[in-house]
Amino acid sequence: MTFLVDFMVDAEGRLVARLNRNMVSGALKGGAIGAARIDTAFQETANAIAATLHPAGVLAGSVPQN
């Protein structure tokens, strides 16, 4: 499983960090179960990052992935 972070600037000049995941390896190796495990790990990672960075004042907001 691979997580990637993309950095960009939005229309209002704010720095945006987007957390992405590579689903191909899990889906190919474990089918639907592998994909579900990767999704769970991704959500836990994203939540842990937000829980750490919000109180530190580094992360101003977050948008859930659809």
Tab-separated table of C-alpha atoms in Angstrom:
chain	number	residue	atom	x	y	z
A	1	MET	CA	0.000	0.000	0.000
A	2	THR	CA	1.290	3.421	-0.923
A	3	PHE	CA	0.084	6.801	0.309
A	4	LEU	CA	0.922	9.953	-1.637
A	5	VAL	CA	0.652	13.582	-0.571
A	6	ASP	CA	0.063	16.207	-3.266
A	7	PHE	CA	0.591	19.876	-2.415
A	8	MET	CA	-1.165	22.676	-4.301
A	9	VAL	CA	-2.497	26.206	-3.804
A	10	ASP	CA	-6.254	26.764	-4.053
A	11	ALA	CA	-8.063	29.729	-5.644
A	12	GLU	CA	-7.911	31.655	-2.341
A	13	GLY	CA	-4.127	31.234	-2.030
A	14	ARG	CA	-4.246	28.579	0.702
A	15	LEU	CA	-1.837	25.666	0.711
A	16	VAL	CA	-3.696	22.399	0.204
A	17	ALA	CA	-2.305	18.948	0.951
A	18	ARG	CA	-4.212	16.051	-0.596
A	19	LEU	CA	-3.681	12.541	0.749
A	20	ASN	CA	-4.128	9.831	-1.897
A	21	ARG	CA	-3.749	6.066	-1.901
A	22	ASN	CA	-2.736	3.451	-4.439
A	23	MET	CA	-5.606	0.944	-4.584
A	24	VAL	CA	-4.239	-1.207	-7.423
A	25	SER	CA	-1.981	-3.489	-5.394
A	26	GLY	CA	-4.578	-4.267	-2.710
A	27	ALA	CA	-7.367	-4.826	-5.182
A	28	LEU	CA	-5.247	-7.129	-7.318
A	29	LYS	CA	-3.776	-9.096	-4.416
A	30	GLY	CA	-6.803	-9.369	-2.165
A	31	GLY	CA	-9.829	-8.565	-4.293
A	32	ALA	CA	-12.680	-6.839	-2.515
A	33	ILE	CA	-11.331	-7.815	0.915
A	34	GLY	CA	-7.910	-6.319	0.102
A	35	ALA	CA	-9.525	-3.134	-1.196
A	36	ALA	CA	-11.650	-2.856	1.965
A	37	ARG	CA	-8.577	-3.302	4.177
A	38	ILE	CA	-6.712	-0.599	2.259
A	39	ASP	CA	-9.710	1.723	2.584
A	40	THR	CA	-9.806	1.127	6.349
A	41	ALA	CA	-6.056	1.733	6.686
A	42	PHE	CA	-6.345	4.892	4.586
A	43	GLN	CA	-9.212	6.274	6.691
A	44	GLU	CA	-7.343	5.497	9.925
A	45	THR	CA	-4.205	7.192	8.579
A	46	ALA	CA	-6.112	10.278	7.407
A	47	ASN	CA	-7.913	10.531	10.768
A	48	ALA	CA	-4.647	10.169	12.703
A	49	ILE	CA	-2.993	12.895	10.616
A	50	ALA	CA	-5.950	15.246	11.148
A	51	ALA	CA	-6.083	14.470	14.886
A	52	THR	CA	-2.427	15.427	15.215
A	53	LEU	CA	-2.257	18.433	12.876
A	54	HIS	CA	-5.519	20.206	13.794
A	55	PRO	CA	-4.602	20.822	17.470
A	56	ALA	CA	-1.064	21.820	16.462
A	57	GLY	CA	-2.498	24.565	14.233
A	58	VAL	CA	-0.825	23.140	11.131
A	59	LEU	CA	-4.048	21.932	9.515
A	60	ALA	CA	-6.792	24.531	9.261
A	61	GLY	CA	-9.493	22.272	7.845
A	62	SER	CA	-10.163	18.961	6.233
A	63	VAL	CA	-12.585	17.669	3.619
A	64	PRO	CA	-13.742	14.060	3.706
A	65	GLN	CA	-13.118	11.989	0.621
A	66	ASN	CA	-16.225	10.936	-1.278
